[in-house]
mmCIF file with all atom_site columns, C-alpha atoms in Angstrom:
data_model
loop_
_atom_site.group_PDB
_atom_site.id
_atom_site.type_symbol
_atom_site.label_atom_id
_atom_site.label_alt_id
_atom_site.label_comp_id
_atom_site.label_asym_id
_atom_site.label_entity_id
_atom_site.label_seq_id
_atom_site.pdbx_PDB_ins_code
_atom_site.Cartn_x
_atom_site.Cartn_y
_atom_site.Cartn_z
_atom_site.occupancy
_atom_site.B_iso_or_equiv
_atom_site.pdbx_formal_charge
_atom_site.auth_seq_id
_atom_site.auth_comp_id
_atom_site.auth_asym_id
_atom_site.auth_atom_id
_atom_site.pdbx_PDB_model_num
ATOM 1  C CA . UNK A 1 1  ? 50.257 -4.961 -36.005 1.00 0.00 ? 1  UNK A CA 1
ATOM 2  C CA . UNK A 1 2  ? 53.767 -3.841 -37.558 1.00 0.00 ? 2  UNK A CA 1
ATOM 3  C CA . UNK A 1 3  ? 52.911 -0.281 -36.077 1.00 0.00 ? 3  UNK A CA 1
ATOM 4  C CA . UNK A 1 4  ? 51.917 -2.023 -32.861 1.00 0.00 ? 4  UNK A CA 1
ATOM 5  C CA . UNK A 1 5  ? 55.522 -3.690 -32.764 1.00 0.00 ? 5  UNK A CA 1
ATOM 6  C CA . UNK A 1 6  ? 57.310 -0.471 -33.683 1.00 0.00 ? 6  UNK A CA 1
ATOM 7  C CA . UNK A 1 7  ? 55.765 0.880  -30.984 1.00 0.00 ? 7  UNK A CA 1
ATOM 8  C CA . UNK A 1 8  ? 56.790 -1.848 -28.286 1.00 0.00 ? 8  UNK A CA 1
ATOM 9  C CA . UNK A 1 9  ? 60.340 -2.061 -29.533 1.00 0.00 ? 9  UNK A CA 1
ATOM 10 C CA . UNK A 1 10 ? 60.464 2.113  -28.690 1.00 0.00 ? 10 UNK A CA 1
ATOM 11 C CA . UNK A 1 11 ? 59.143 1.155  -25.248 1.00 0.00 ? 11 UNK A CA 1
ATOM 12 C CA . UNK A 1 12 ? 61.758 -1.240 -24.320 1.00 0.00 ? 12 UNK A CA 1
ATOM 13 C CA . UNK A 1 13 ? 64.380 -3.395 -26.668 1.00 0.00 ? 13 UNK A CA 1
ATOM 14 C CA . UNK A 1 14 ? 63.498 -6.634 -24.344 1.00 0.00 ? 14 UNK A CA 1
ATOM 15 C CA . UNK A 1 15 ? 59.856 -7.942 -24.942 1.00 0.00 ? 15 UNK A CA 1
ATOM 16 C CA . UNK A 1 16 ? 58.600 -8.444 -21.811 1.00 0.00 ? 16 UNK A CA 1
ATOM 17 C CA . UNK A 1 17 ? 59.620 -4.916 -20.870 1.00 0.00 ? 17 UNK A CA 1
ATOM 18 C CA . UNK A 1 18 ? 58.148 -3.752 -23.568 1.00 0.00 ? 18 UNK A CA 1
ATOM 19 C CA . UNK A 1 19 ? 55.074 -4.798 -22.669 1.00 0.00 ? 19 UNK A CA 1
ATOM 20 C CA . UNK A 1 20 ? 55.021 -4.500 -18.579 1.00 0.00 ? 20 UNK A CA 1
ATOM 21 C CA . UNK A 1 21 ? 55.893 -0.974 -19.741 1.00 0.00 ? 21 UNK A CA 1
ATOM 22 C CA . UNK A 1 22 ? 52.738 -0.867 -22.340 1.00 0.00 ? 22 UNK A CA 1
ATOM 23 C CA . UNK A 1 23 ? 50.457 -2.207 -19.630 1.00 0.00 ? 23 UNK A CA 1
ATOM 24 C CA . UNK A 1 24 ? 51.510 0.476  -16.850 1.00 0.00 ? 24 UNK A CA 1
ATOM 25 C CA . UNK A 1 25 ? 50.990 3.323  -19.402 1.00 0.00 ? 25 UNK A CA 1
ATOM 26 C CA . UNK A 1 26 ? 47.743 1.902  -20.145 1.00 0.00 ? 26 UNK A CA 1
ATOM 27 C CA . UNK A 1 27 ? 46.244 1.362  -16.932 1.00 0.00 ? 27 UNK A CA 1
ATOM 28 C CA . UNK A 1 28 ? 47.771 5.086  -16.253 1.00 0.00 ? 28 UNK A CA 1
ATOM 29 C CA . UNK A 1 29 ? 46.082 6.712  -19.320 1.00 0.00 ? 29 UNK A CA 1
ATOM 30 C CA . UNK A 1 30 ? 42.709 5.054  -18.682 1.00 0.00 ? 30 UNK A CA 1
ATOM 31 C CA . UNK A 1 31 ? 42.819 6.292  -14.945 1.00 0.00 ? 31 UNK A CA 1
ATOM 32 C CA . UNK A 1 32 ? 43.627 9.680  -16.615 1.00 0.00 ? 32 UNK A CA 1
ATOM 33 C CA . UNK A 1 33 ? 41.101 9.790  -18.659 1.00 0.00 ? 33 UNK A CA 1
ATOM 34 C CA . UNK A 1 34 ? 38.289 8.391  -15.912 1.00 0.00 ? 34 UNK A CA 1
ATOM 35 C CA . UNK A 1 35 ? 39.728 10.950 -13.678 1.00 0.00 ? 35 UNK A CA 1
ATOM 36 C CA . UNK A 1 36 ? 38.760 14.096 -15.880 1.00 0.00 ? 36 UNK A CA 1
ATOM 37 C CA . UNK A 1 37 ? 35.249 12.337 -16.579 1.00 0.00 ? 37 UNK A CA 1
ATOM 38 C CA . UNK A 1 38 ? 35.482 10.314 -19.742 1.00 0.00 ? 38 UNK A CA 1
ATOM 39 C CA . UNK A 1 39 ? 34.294 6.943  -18.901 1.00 0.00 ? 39 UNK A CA 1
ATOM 40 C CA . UNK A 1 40 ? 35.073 5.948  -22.632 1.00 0.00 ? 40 UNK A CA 1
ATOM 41 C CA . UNK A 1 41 ? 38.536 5.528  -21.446 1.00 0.00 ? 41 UNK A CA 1
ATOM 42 C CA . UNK A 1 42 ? 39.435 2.438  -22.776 1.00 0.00 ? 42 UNK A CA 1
ATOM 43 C CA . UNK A 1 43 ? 38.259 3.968  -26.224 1.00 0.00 ? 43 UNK A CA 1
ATOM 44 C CA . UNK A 1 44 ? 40.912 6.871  -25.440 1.00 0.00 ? 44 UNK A CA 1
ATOM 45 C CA . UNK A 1 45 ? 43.280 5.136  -24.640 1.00 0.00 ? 45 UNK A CA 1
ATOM 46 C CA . UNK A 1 46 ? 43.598 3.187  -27.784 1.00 0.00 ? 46 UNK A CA 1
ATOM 47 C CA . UNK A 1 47 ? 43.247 6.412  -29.903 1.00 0.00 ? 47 UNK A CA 1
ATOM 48 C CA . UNK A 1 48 ? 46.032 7.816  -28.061 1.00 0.00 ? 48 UNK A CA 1
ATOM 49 C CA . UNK A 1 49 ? 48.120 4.452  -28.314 1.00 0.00 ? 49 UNK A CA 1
ATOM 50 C CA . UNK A 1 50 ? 47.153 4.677  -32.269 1.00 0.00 ? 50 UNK A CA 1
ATOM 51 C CA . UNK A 1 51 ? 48.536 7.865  -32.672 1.00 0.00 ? 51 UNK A CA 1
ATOM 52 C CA . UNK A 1 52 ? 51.600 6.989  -31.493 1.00 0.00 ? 52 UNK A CA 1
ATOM 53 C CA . UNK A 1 53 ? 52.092 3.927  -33.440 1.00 0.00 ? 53 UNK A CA 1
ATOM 54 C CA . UNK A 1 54 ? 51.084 5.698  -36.754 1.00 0.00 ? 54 UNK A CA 1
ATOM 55 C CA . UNK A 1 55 ? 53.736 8.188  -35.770 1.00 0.00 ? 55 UNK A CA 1
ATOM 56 C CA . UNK A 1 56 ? 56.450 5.727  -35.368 1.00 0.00 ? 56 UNK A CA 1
ATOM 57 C CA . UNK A 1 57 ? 55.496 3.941  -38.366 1.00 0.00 ? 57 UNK A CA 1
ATOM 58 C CA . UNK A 1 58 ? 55.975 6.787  -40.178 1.00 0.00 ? 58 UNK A CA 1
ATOM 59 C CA . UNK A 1 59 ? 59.515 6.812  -39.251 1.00 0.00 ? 59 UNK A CA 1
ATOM 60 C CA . UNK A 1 60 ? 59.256 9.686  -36.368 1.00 0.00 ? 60 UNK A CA 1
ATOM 61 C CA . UNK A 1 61 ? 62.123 9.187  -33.911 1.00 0.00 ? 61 UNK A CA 1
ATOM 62 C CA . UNK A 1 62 ? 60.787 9.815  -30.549 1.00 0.00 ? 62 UNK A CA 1
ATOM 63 C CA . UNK A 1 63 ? 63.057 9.722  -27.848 1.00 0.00 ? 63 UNK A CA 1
ATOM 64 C CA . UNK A 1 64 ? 60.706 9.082  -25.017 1.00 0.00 ? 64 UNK A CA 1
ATOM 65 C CA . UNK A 1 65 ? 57.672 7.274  -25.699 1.00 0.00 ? 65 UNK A CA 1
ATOM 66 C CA . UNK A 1 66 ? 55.873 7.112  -22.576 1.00 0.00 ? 66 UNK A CA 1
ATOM 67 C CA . UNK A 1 67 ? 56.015 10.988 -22.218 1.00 0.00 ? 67 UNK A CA 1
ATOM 68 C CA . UNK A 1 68 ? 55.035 11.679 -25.679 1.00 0.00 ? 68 UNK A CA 1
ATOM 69 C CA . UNK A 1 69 ? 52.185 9.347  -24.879 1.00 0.00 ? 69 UNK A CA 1
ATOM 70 C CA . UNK A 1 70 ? 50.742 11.545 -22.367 1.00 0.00 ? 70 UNK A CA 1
ATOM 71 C CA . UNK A 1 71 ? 51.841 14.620 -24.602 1.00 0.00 ? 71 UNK A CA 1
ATOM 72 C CA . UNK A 1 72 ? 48.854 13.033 -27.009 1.00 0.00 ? 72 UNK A CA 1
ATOM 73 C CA . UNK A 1 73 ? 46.917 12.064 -23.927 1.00 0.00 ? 73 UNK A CA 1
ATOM 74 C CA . UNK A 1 74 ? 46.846 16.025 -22.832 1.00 0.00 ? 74 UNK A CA 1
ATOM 75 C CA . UNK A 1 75 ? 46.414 16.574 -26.728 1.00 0.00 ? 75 UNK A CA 1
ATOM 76 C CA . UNK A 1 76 ? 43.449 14.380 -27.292 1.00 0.00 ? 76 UNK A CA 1
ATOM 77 C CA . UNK A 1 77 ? 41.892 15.654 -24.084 1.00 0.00 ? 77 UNK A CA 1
ATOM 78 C CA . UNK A 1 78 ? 41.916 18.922 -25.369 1.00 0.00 ? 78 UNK A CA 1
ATOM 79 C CA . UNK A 1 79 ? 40.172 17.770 -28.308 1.00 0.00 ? 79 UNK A CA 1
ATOM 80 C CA . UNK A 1 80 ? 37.464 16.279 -26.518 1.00 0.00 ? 80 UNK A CA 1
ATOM 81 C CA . UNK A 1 81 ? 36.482 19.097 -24.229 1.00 0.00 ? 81 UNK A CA 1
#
């Protein structure tokens, strides 16, 4: 949860933002992952999201979260192929 809010706060210092923002990259990285033929999508998608929350809990500035998401997205695919 901590790594979860870490997250969010990188996203957007306002909340609600925060999460309209977490929502569109969501619904984007499941579509990306459908898309290349991965209908465990939803399953990605979290992987990908927990990546990026351990990283930011581990104190790793990232300056823009929702293109190092799909950095890890591209990543991840890789690893599934």
């Amino acid at each position: 949860p901590e790594a979860f809010e870490k997250m969010l706060a990188a996203l957007s210092p306002e909340r609600d933002a925060a999460g309209e923002k977490y929502l569109l990259l969501r619904r984007n990285l499941v579509r990306y992952f459908e898309g290349r033929g991965f209908y465990e999508a939803e399953d990605h998608t979290d992987e990908v999201f927990n990546r990026v929350a351990r990283k930011l809990a581990a104190g790793e500035q990232i300056e823009n979260v929702s293109q190092y998401v799909y950095g890890i997205a591209r990543l991840l695919l890789l690893e599934l192929y």
